[in-house]
Amino acid sequence: MKLEKRLWAAPALGLLLAGLAVGCGGGSDTAALDSWSKKVCDSAQSPIAQSQTALADTAKVLPGEAPAELQQRLAADLGVLAATDQQLAEAISKAGAPKIDGGAAVQQGAVDELKKAGQGYLEVQQKLTALPNTEQAKFADGLRSVGDQIQRLAQQSTAALNKLQSGDLGTAIAKQPGCKPAPKTSPSASTDPSTPAATPAASPSGTPATTPAGTPAVPPASPTPGASG
């Protein structure tokens, strides 16, 4: 029977991991896996926190914020998400291969996916900054497209980290404070209630799924405050 655990809360890590199915592995060195997990999670703690903050910020509606200001704020968030994915990839790379069957391949797969997601955020950032912000309807449509891409990239980051979180390695990671989700706080008044900061979900099969706050809020005058994720 699968035990579902909520482990790393990171998009881009966006990293937002939830519904992780942790199985039982065999033949691995528990002490070595604990040491490896500590290296990764100690380095990952700050990027995870930064990516959570940036992803949540993409869903905020700030009263009186002009389209150009919104555009600039979201571009900054995307820059943070790109940087944190790269930092997570570096943390996993520097830790070396975990001592599990196929550890080198698992490590490299996670690193490659995180780097791809990080590059993807930079590409979306360029698309966002190129949007014309003088016509609100067109700008809102562009933001919805950007939001869809942010959500896909957050899910890609999640999938990358899930490569590390099964069997004995997943159990070792679950012990580390740096890879535990941050305490939930009450949403601020400026957050769009229709797009909560991070709503993790798991499919019936136990496959991780995420619904991050990856849809930027459209300008305040639009009747729809944000695109649905």
Coordinates of N, CA and C in Angstrom, one line a residue:
M1 N 0.9 -1.2 0.0 CA 0.0 0.0 0.0 C 0.9 1.2 0.0
K2 N 0.6 2.2 -0.8 CA 1.4 3.4 -0.9 C 1.1 4.4 0.2
L3 N 2.2 4.9 0.7 CA 2.0 6.0 1.7 C 2.3 7.3 1.1
E4 N 1.3 8.2 1.1 CA 1.5 9.5 0.4 C 2.0 10.5 1.4
K5 N 3.1 11.2 1.0 CA 3.7 12.1 1.9 C 3.9 13.4 1.1
R6 N 3.7 14.5 1.8 CA 4.0 15.8 1.2 C 5.4 16.2 1.6
L7 N 6.3 16.4 0.6 CA 7.7 16.6 0.9 C 8.1 18.0 0.5
W8 N 8.8 18.1 -0.6 CA 9.3 19.4 -1.0 C 8.2 20.3 -1.5
A9 N 8.1 21.5 -0.9 CA 7.1 22.4 -1.5 C 7.9 23.4 -2.3
A10 N 8.2 23.1 -3.6 CA 9.0 24.0 -4.4 C 8.5 23.9 -5.9
P11 N 8.2 25.0 -6.6 CA 7.9 25.0 -7.9 C 9.1 24.7 -8.8
A12 N 9.3 25.4 -9.1 CA 10.1 25.7 -10.1 C 11.3 25.0 -10.2
L13 N 11.2 25.1 -8.9 CA 10.8 24.5 -8.1 C 10.7 25.1 -8.1
G14 N 9.2 25.7 -8.8 CA 8.2 26.1 -8.4 C 8.4 25.3 -7.9
L15 N 8.9 24.7 -7.5 CA 8.9 23.4 -6.9 C 7.8 23.3 -5.9
L16 N 6.6 22.6 -6.1 CA 5.4 22.3 -5.2 C 5.2 20.8 -5.3
L17 N 5.7 20.0 -4.4 CA 5.6 18.5 -4.5 C 4.5 18.1 -3.5
A18 N 3.6 17.2 -3.9 CA 2.6 16.7 -3.1 C 2.2 15.4 -3.5
G19 N 1.5 14.6 -2.6 CA 1.0 13.3 -3.0 C 2.1 12.4 -3.4
L20 N 3.3 12.5 -2.8 CA 4.4 11.6 -3.3 C 4.2 10.2 -2.7
A21 N 4.3 9.3 -3.6 CA 4.1 7.9 -3.2 C 5.5 7.4 -2.8
V22 N 5.7 7.1 -1.5 CA 7.0 6.6 -1.0 C 6.9 5.1 -0.9
G23 N 7.8 4.4 -1.6 CA 7.8 3.0 -1.6 C 8.9 2.5 -0.8
C24 N 9.1 1.2 -0.7 CA 10.1 0.5 0.1 C 11.2 0.1 -0.9
G25 N 12.5 0.5 -0.7 CA 13.6 0.1 -1.5 C 14.4 -0.9 -0.8
G26 N 15.4 -1.4 -1.4 CA 16.3 -2.4 -0.8 C 17.7 -2.3 -1.3
G27 N 18.6 -2.7 -0.4 CA 20.0 -2.8 -0.7 C 20.7 -1.4 -0.7
S28 N 20.2 -0.4 -0.2 CA 20.8 0.9 -0.1 C 21.4 1.1 1.3
D29 N 22.4 2.0 1.3 CA 23.0 2.4 2.6 C 22.3 3.6 3.2
T30 N 21.6 3.3 4.3 CA 20.8 4.3 5.0 C 21.6 5.5 5.4
A31 N 22.8 5.3 6.0 CA 23.6 6.4 6.4 C 24.1 7.3 5.2
A32 N 24.4 6.6 4.1 CA 24.9 7.3 3.0 C 23.8 8.1 2.3
L33 N 22.6 7.6 2.3 CA 21.4 8.3 1.8 C 21.0 9.4 2.7
D34 N 21.1 9.3 4.0 CA 20.8 10.4 4.9 C 21.8 11.5 4.6
S35 N 23.1 11.2 4.5 CA 24.1 12.2 4.2 C 23.9 12.9 2.9
W36 N 23.5 12.1 1.9 CA 23.3 12.7 0.6 C 22.1 13.7 0.6
S37 N 21.0 13.2 1.3 CA 19.8 14.0 1.4 C 20.0 15.3 2.2
K38 N 20.9 15.2 3.2 CA 21.2 16.4 4.0 C 21.9 17.4 3.1
K39 N 22.8 17.0 2.3 CA 23.6 17.9 1.5 C 22.6 18.6 0.5
V40 N 21.7 17.8 -0.1 CA 20.8 18.4 -1.1 C 19.8 19.4 -0.4
C41 N 19.2 18.9 0.7 CA 18.1 19.7 1.3 C 18.7 20.9 2.0
D42 N 19.9 20.9 2.6 CA 20.4 22.1 3.2 C 20.6 23.1 2.2
S43 N 21.1 22.7 1.0 CA 21.3 23.7 -0.1 C 20.0 24.1 -0.7
A44 N 19.0 23.3 -0.7 CA 17.7 23.5 -1.4 C 16.8 24.4 -0.6
Q45 N 17.0 24.5 0.7 CA 16.0 25.2 1.6 C 15.8 26.6 1.1
S46 N 16.8 27.4 0.9 CA 16.6 28.8 0.5 C 16.0 28.9 -0.9
P47 N 16.4 28.2 -1.9 CA 15.8 28.2 -3.2 C 14.3 27.8 -3.2
I48 N 14.0 26.8 -2.4 CA 12.6 26.4 -2.2 C 11.8 27.5 -1.7
A49 N 12.2 28.2 -0.6 CA 11.5 29.3 0.0 C 11.3 30.4 -1.0
Q50 N 12.3 30.8 -1.7 CA 12.3 31.8 -2.7 C 11.3 31.5 -3.8
S51 N 11.3 30.3 -4.3 CA 10.4 29.9 -5.4 C 9.0 29.9 -4.9
Q52 N 8.7 29.5 -3.7 CA 7.4 29.5 -3.2 C 6.8 30.9 -3.2
T53 N 7.7 31.8 -2.7 CA 7.3 33.2 -2.6 C 7.0 33.8 -4.0
A54 N 7.9 33.5 -4.9 CA 7.7 34.1 -6.3 C 6.5 33.5 -6.9
L55 N 6.2 32.2 -6.8 CA 5.1 31.6 -7.4 C 3.8 32.2 -6.9
A56 N 3.7 32.3 -5.5 CA 2.6 32.9 -4.9 C 2.3 34.3 -5.3
D57 N 3.4 35.1 -5.6 CA 3.3 36.5 -6.0 C 2.6 36.6 -7.3
T58 N 2.8 35.6 -8.2 CA 2.2 35.7 -9.5 C 0.6 35.7 -9.5
A59 N 0.1 35.3 -8.3 CA -1.4 35.2 -8.2 C -1.9 36.4 -7.5
K60 N -1.1 37.3 -7.1 CA -1.6 38.5 -6.3 C -2.2 39.6 -7.2
V61 N -3.2 40.2 -6.7 CA -3.8 41.4 -7.3 C -3.5 42.6 -6.4
L62 N -2.7 43.5 -6.9 CA -2.4 44.7 -6.1 C -3.3 45.8 -6.5
P63 N -4.1 46.3 -5.7 CA -5.0 47.4 -6.0 C -4.2 48.6 -6.6
G64 N -4.7 49.1 -7.7 CA -4.2 50.3 -8.4 C -2.9 50.0 -9.2
E65 N -2.5 48.7 -9.3 CA -1.3 48.4 -10.1 C -1.5 48.6 -11.6
A66 N -0.7 49.4 -12.2 CA -0.8 49.6 -13.6 C -0.3 48.4 -14.4
P67 N -0.8 48.2 -15.6 CA -0.3 47.0 -16.4 C 1.2 46.9 -16.5
A68 N 1.8 48.1 -16.7 CA 3.3 48.1 -16.8 C 3.9 47.6 -15.5
E69 N 3.4 48.0 -14.4 CA 3.9 47.6 -13.1 C 3.7 46.2 -12.9
L70 N 2.5 45.7 -13.3 CA 2.2 44.2 -13.1 C 3.2 43.4 -14.0
Q71 N 3.4 43.9 -15.2 CA 4.3 43.2 -16.1 C 5.8 43.1 -15.5
Q72 N 6.2 44.2 -14.9 CA 7.5 44.3 -14.3 C 7.6 43.3 -13.1
R73 N 6.6 43.3 -12.3 CA 6.6 42.5 -11.1 C 6.6 41.0 -11.5
L74 N 5.8 40.6 -12.5 CA 5.7 39.2 -12.9 C 7.1 38.8 -13.5
A75 N 7.7 39.7 -14.3 CA 9.0 39.4 -14.9 C 10.0 39.1 -13.8
A76 N 10.0 39.9 -12.7 CA 10.9 39.6 -11.6 C 10.6 38.3 -11.0
D77 N 9.4 37.9 -10.8 CA 9.0 36.6 -10.3 C 9.6 35.5 -11.1
L78 N 9.4 35.6 -12.4 CA 9.9 34.6 -13.4 C 11.4 34.5 -13.3
G79 N 12.1 35.6 -13.1 CA 13.6 35.6 -12.9 C 14.0 34.8 -11.7
V80 N 13.2 35.0 -10.6 CA 13.5 34.2 -9.4 C 13.2 32.7 -9.6
L81 N 12.2 32.4 -10.3 CA 11.8 31.0 -10.5 C 12.9 30.3 -11.4
A82 N 13.4 31.0 -12.4 CA 14.5 30.5 -13.2 C 15.7 30.3 -12.4
A83 N 16.1 31.2 -11.6 CA 17.3 31.1 -10.8 C 17.2 30.0 -9.8
T84 N 16.1 29.8 -9.1 CA 15.9 28.8 -8.1 C 16.0 27.4 -8.7
D85 N 15.4 27.2 -9.9 CA 15.5 25.9 -10.5 C 17.0 25.6 -10.8
Q86 N 17.7 26.6 -11.3 CA 19.2 26.4 -11.5 C 19.9 26.1 -10.3
Q87 N 19.6 26.7 -9.2 CA 20.2 26.5 -7.9 C 19.9 25.1 -7.4
L88 N 18.7 24.6 -7.6 CA 18.3 23.3 -7.2 C 19.1 22.2 -8.0
A89 N 19.2 22.5 -9.3 CA 20.0 21.6 -10.1 C 21.4 21.5 -9.7
E90 N 22.0 22.7 -9.3 CA 23.4 22.7 -8.9 C 23.5 21.9 -7.5
A91 N 22.6 22.1 -6.6 CA 22.6 21.4 -5.4 C 22.6 19.9 -5.6
I92 N 21.8 19.4 -6.4 CA 21.7 17.9 -6.7 C 22.9 17.5 -7.4
S93 N 23.4 18.3 -8.3 CA 24.6 17.9 -9.1 C 25.9 17.8 -8.1
K94 N 26.0 18.8 -7.3 CA 27.2 18.8 -6.4 C 27.1 17.7 -5.3
A95 N 25.9 17.2 -5.0 CA 25.8 16.1 -4.0 C 26.3 14.8 -4.5
G96 N 26.5 14.7 -5.9 CA 26.9 13.4 -6.4 C 25.8 12.5 -6.6
A97 N 26.0 11.3 -7.1 CA 25.0 10.3 -7.3 C 24.6 9.6 -6.0
P98 N 23.3 9.5 -5.7 CA 22.9 8.8 -4.5 C 23.1 7.3 -4.6
K99 N 23.4 6.7 -3.5 CA 23.7 5.3 -3.5 C 22.5 4.4 -3.6
I100 N 21.9 4.4 -4.7 CA 20.7 3.6 -5.0 C 20.9 2.9 -6.4
D101 N 20.2 2.0 -6.7 CA 20.3 1.4 -8.1 C 20.0 2.4 -9.1
G102 N 20.9 2.6 -10.0 CA 20.7 3.6 -11.1 C 20.8 5.0 -10.6
G103 N 21.5 5.2 -9.5 CA 21.6 6.5 -8.8 C 22.1 7.7 -9.7
A104 N 23.1 7.4 -10.5 CA 23.7 8.4 -11.4 C 22.6 8.8 -12.4
A105 N 21.9 7.9 -13.0 CA 20.9 8.2 -14.0 C 19.7 9.0 -13.3
V106 N 19.3 8.6 -12.1 CA 18.3 9.4 -11.4 C 18.7 10.8 -11.1
Q107 N 20.0 11.0 -10.7 CA 20.5 12.3 -10.4 C 20.5 13.1 -11.7
Q108 N 21.1 12.6 -12.7 CA 21.2 13.4 -14.0 C 19.9 13.7 -14.5
G109 N 18.9 12.8 -14.4 CA 17.6 13.1 -15.0 C 16.9 14.3 -14.2
A110 N 17.1 14.3 -12.9 CA 16.5 15.4 -12.1 C 17.2 16.7 -12.5
V111 N 18.5 16.7 -12.6 CA 19.3 17.9 -12.9 C 18.9 18.4 -14.3
D112 N 18.8 17.6 -15.3 CA 18.5 18.0 -16.6 C 17.1 18.6 -16.7
E113 N 16.1 18.0 -16.0 CA 14.8 18.6 -16.1 C 14.7 19.9 -15.4
L114 N 15.4 20.1 -14.3 CA 15.4 21.4 -13.6 C 16.0 22.4 -14.4
K115 N 17.1 22.1 -15.1 CA 17.7 23.1 -16.0 C 16.8 23.5 -17.1
K116 N 16.1 22.5 -17.7 CA 15.2 22.8 -18.7 C 14.1 23.7 -18.3
A117 N 13.6 23.4 -17.1 CA 12.5 24.3 -16.5 C 13.0 25.7 -16.3
G118 N 14.2 25.8 -15.7 CA 14.8 27.1 -15.5 C 15.0 27.9 -16.8
Q119 N 15.4 27.3 -17.8 CA 15.5 27.9 -19.1 C 14.1 28.3 -19.6
G120 N 13.2 27.4 -19.4 CA 11.8 27.7 -19.8 C 11.2 29.0 -19.1
Y121 N 11.5 29.2 -17.9 CA 11.1 30.4 -17.2 C 11.7 31.6 -17.8
L122 N 13.0 31.6 -18.2 CA 13.6 32.7 -18.9 C 12.9 33.0 -20.2
E123 N 12.5 32.0 -20.9 CA 11.9 32.2 -22.2 C 10.5 32.8 -22.0
V124 N 9.8 32.4 -21.0 CA 8.5 33.0 -20.7 C 8.6 34.4 -20.2
Q125 N 9.7 34.7 -19.5 CA 10.0 36.0 -19.0 C 10.2 37.0 -20.2
Q126 N 10.9 36.5 -21.2 CA 11.1 37.3 -22.4 C 9.7 37.5 -23.2
K127 N 8.9 36.5 -23.2 CA 7.6 36.6 -23.8 C 6.7 37.6 -23.1
L128 N 6.8 37.6 -21.8 CA 6.0 38.5 -20.9 C 6.4 39.9 -21.2
T129 N 7.7 40.2 -21.1 CA 8.2 41.6 -21.3 C 7.9 42.1 -22.7
A130 N 7.7 41.3 -23.6 CA 7.4 41.7 -25.0 C 6.0 42.0 -25.2
L131 N 5.1 41.7 -24.2 CA 3.7 41.9 -24.4 C 3.4 43.4 -24.4
P132 N 2.6 43.9 -25.4 CA 2.1 45.3 -25.3 C 1.2 45.5 -24.2
N133 N 1.4 46.5 -23.4 CA 0.5 46.7 -22.2 C -0.4 47.9 -22.3
T134 N -0.5 48.4 -23.5 CA -1.4 49.6 -23.7 C -2.8 49.2 -23.9
E135 N -3.1 48.1 -24.5 CA -4.4 47.6 -24.7 C -4.7 46.5 -23.8
Q136 N -5.6 46.8 -22.8 CA -5.8 45.8 -21.7 C -6.3 44.5 -22.1
A137 N -7.2 44.4 -23.1 CA -7.8 43.1 -23.5 C -6.7 42.2 -24.0
K138 N -5.9 42.8 -24.9 CA -4.8 42.0 -25.5 C -3.7 41.6 -24.4
F139 N -3.5 42.5 -23.5 CA -2.5 42.2 -22.5 C -3.0 41.1 -21.6
A140 N -4.3 41.1 -21.2 CA -4.9 40.1 -20.4 C -4.8 38.7 -21.1
D141 N -5.1 38.7 -22.4 CA -5.0 37.4 -23.1 C -3.5 36.9 -23.1
G142 N -2.6 37.8 -23.2 CA -1.2 37.4 -23.2 C -0.8 36.9 -21.8
L143 N -1.3 37.5 -20.8 CA -1.0 37.0 -19.4 C -1.6 35.6 -19.2
R144 N -2.8 35.4 -19.7 CA -3.3 34.0 -19.6 C -2.4 33.0 -20.2
S145 N -1.9 33.3 -21.4 CA -1.0 32.4 -22.0 C 0.3 32.2 -21.2
V146 N 0.8 33.3 -20.6 CA 2.0 33.2 -19.8 C 1.7 32.3 -18.6
G147 N 0.5 32.5 -18.0 CA 0.1 31.7 -16.8 C 0.1 30.2 -17.1
D148 N -0.4 29.9 -18.2 CA -0.5 28.4 -18.6 C 0.9 27.9 -18.7
Q149 N 1.9 28.7 -19.2 CA 3.2 28.2 -19.3 C 3.9 28.1 -18.0
I150 N 3.6 29.0 -17.1 CA 4.2 29.0 -15.7 C 3.7 27.7 -15.0
Q151 N 2.4 27.4 -15.2 CA 1.9 26.2 -14.5 C 2.6 24.9 -15.1
R152 N 2.8 24.9 -16.4 CA 3.5 23.7 -16.9 C 4.9 23.6 -16.4
L153 N 5.6 24.7 -16.3 CA 7.0 24.7 -15.9 C 7.1 24.3 -14.4
A154 N 6.1 24.8 -13.6 CA 6.1 24.4 -12.2 C 5.9 22.9 -12.1
Q155 N 5.0 22.3 -12.9 CA 4.8 20.9 -12.9 C 6.1 20.1 -13.4
Q156 N 6.8 20.7 -14.3 CA 8.0 20.1 -14.8 C 9.1 20.0 -13.7
S157 N 9.2 21.1 -12.9 CA 10.1 21.1 -11.8 C 9.7 20.1 -10.8
T158 N 8.4 20.0 -10.5 CA 7.9 19.0 -9.6 C 8.3 17.6 -10.0
A159 N 8.1 17.3 -11.3 CA 8.4 16.0 -11.8 C 9.8 15.7 -11.7
A160 N 10.7 16.7 -11.9 CA 12.1 16.5 -11.8 C 12.5 16.1 -10.4
L161 N 12.0 16.7 -9.4 CA 12.3 16.4 -8.0 C 11.7 15.1 -7.6
N162 N 10.6 14.7 -8.2 CA 10.0 13.4 -7.9 C 10.8 12.3 -8.3
K163 N 11.7 12.5 -9.2 CA 12.7 11.4 -9.6 C 13.5 11.0 -8.4
L164 N 13.7 11.9 -7.5 CA 14.6 11.6 -6.3 C 13.8 11.0 -5.2
Q165 N 12.5 11.1 -5.2 CA 11.8 10.8 -4.0 C 10.9 9.6 -4.0
S166 N 11.6 8.5 -4.2 CA 10.9 7.2 -4.1 C 11.9 6.2 -3.3
G167 N 11.3 5.2 -2.8 CA 12.1 4.2 -2.1 C 12.8 4.7 -0.9
D168 N 14.0 4.1 -0.6 CA 14.8 4.6 0.5 C 15.3 6.0 0.4
L169 N 15.5 6.4 -0.8 CA 16.0 7.8 -1.0 C 14.9 8.8 -0.6
G170 N 13.7 8.5 -1.0 CA 12.5 9.3 -0.6 C 12.3 9.4 0.9
T171 N 12.5 8.2 1.5 CA 12.4 8.2 3.0 C 13.5 9.1 3.6
A172 N 14.7 9.0 3.1 CA 15.8 9.8 3.6 C 15.5 11.3 3.4
I173 N 15.0 11.7 2.3 CA 14.7 13.1 2.0 C 13.6 13.6 2.9
A174 N 12.7 12.7 3.2 CA 11.5 13.1 4.1 C 12.0 13.5 5.5
K175 N 13.1 13.0 5.9 CA 13.6 13.3 7.3 C 14.2 14.7 7.4
Q176 N 14.6 15.3 6.2 CA 15.4 16.5 6.3 C 14.5 17.8 6.4
P177 N 14.8 18.6 7.4 CA 14.0 19.8 7.6 C 14.0 20.7 6.4
G178 N 15.2 20.8 5.7 CA 15.3 21.7 4.5 C 14.3 21.3 3.4
C179 N 13.8 20.1 3.4 CA 13.0 19.6 2.3 C 11.5 19.5 2.7
K180 N 11.2 20.0 3.9 CA 9.8 19.9 4.4 C 9.1 21.2 4.0
P181 N 7.8 21.1 3.7 CA 7.1 22.3 3.3 C 7.1 23.4 4.4
A182 N 7.1 24.6 4.0 CA 7.1 25.7 5.0 C 5.7 25.8 5.6
P183 N 5.6 26.3 6.9 CA 4.3 26.4 7.5 C 3.4 27.3 6.7
K184 N 2.1 26.9 6.7 CA 1.2 27.7 5.9 C 0.8 28.9 6.7
T185 N 0.7 30.0 5.9 CA 0.3 31.3 6.5 C -1.0 31.7 5.9
S186 N -1.7 32.6 6.6 CA -3.0 33.1 6.1 C -2.7 34.0 4.9
P187 N -3.5 33.8 3.9 CA -3.3 34.6 2.7 C -3.5 36.1 2.9
S188 N -2.7 36.9 2.3 CA -2.9 38.4 2.5 C -4.1 38.9 1.7
A189 N -4.5 40.1 2.1 CA -5.7 40.7 1.5 C -5.4 40.9 0.0
S190 N -4.2 41.0 -0.4 CA -3.9 41.3 -1.8 C -3.8 40.1 -2.7
T191 N -4.0 38.9 -2.1 CA -4.0 37.7 -3.0 C -5.3 37.4 -3.6
D192 N -5.3 37.1 -4.8 CA -6.6 36.7 -5.5 C -7.1 35.5 -4.9
P193 N -8.3 35.5 -4.3 CA -8.9 34.3 -3.6 C -9.2 33.2 -4.6
S194 N -9.4 33.6 -5.9 CA -9.8 32.5 -6.9 C -8.6 31.7 -7.3
T195 N -7.4 32.2 -7.0 CA -6.2 31.4 -7.4 C -5.3 31.3 -6.1
P196 N -5.5 30.4 -5.2 CA -4.8 30.2 -4.0 C -3.3 30.0 -4.3
A197 N -2.5 30.4 -3.4 CA -1.0 30.4 -3.6 C -0.5 29.1 -4.0
A198 N -0.9 28.0 -3.4 CA -0.4 26.7 -3.8 C -1.4 25.6 -3.4
T199 N -2.0 25.0 -4.3 CA -3.0 23.9 -4.0 C -2.5 22.6 -4.5
P200 N -1.7 21.8 -3.7 CA -1.2 20.6 -4.2 C -2.3 19.5 -4.2
A201 N -2.2 18.6 -5.2 CA -3.2 17.5 -5.2 C -2.6 16.3 -5.8
A202 N -3.2 15.2 -5.4 CA -2.7 13.9 -5.9 C -3.8 13.2 -6.7
S203 N -3.4 12.5 -7.7 CA -4.4 11.7 -8.5 C -4.7 10.5 -7.7
P204 N -5.8 9.8 -8.0 CA -6.2 8.5 -7.3 C -5.1 7.5 -7.3
S205 N -4.2 7.5 -8.3 CA -3.2 6.5 -8.5 C -2.0 6.8 -7.6
G206 N -1.9 8.0 -7.0 CA -0.8 8.4 -6.2 C 0.2 9.2 -7.0
T207 N 0.0 9.4 -8.3 CA 0.9 10.1 -9.1 C 0.8 11.6 -8.7
P208 N 1.9 12.2 -8.4 CA 1.9 13.6 -8.0 C 1.3 14.5 -9.0
A209 N 0.5 15.5 -8.6 CA 0.0 16.5 -9.5 C -0.1 17.8 -8.7
T210 N 0.1 18.9 -9.4 CA 0.1 20.2 -8.7 C -0.8 21.2 -9.4
T211 N -1.4 22.1 -8.6 CA -2.1 23.2 -9.1 C -1.5 24.4 -8.6
P212 N -0.4 24.9 -9.1 CA 0.3 26.1 -8.5 C -0.4 27.3 -8.9
A213 N 0.0 28.4 -8.1 CA -0.6 29.7 -8.5 C 0.2 30.2 -9.6
G214 N 0.1 29.5 -10.7 CA 0.9 29.9 -11.9 C 0.2 30.7 -12.9
T215 N -1.0 31.2 -12.6 CA -1.7 32.1 -13.5 C -1.6 33.5 -13.1
P216 N -0.9 34.4 -13.7 CA -0.8 35.8 -13.3 C -2.2 36.5 -13.3
A217 N -2.4 37.3 -12.4 CA -3.6 38.1 -12.3 C -3.6 39.1 -13.4
V218 N -4.7 39.3 -14.1 CA -4.8 40.3 -15.2 C -5.0 41.6 -14.5
P219 N -4.9 42.7 -15.3 CA -5.0 44.0 -14.7 C -6.4 44.2 -14.0
P220 N -6.4 44.9 -12.9 CA -7.6 45.1 -12.0 C -8.9 45.4 -12.8
A221 N -8.8 46.1 -13.9 CA -10.1 46.5 -14.5 C -10.7 45.4 -15.3
S222 N -10.0 44.3 -15.5 CA -10.6 43.2 -16.2 C -11.6 42.5 -15.3
P223 N -12.8 42.1 -15.9 CA -13.8 41.4 -15.1 C -13.3 40.1 -14.5
T224 N -12.3 39.5 -15.2 CA -11.8 38.2 -14.7 C -10.4 38.4 -14.0
P225 N -10.3 38.3 -12.7 CA -9.0 38.7 -12.0 C -7.9 37.8 -12.4
G226 N -8.1 36.6 -12.9 CA -6.9 35.8 -13.3 C -7.4 34.7 -14.1
A227 N -6.5 34.1 -14.9 CA -6.8 32.9 -15.7 C -6.8 31.7 -14.8
S228 N -7.7 30.8 -15.1 CA -7.8 29.6 -14.3 C -6.7 28.7 -14.6
G229 N -6.2 28.0 -13.5 CA -5.0 27.1 -13.8 C -5.5 25.9 -14.4

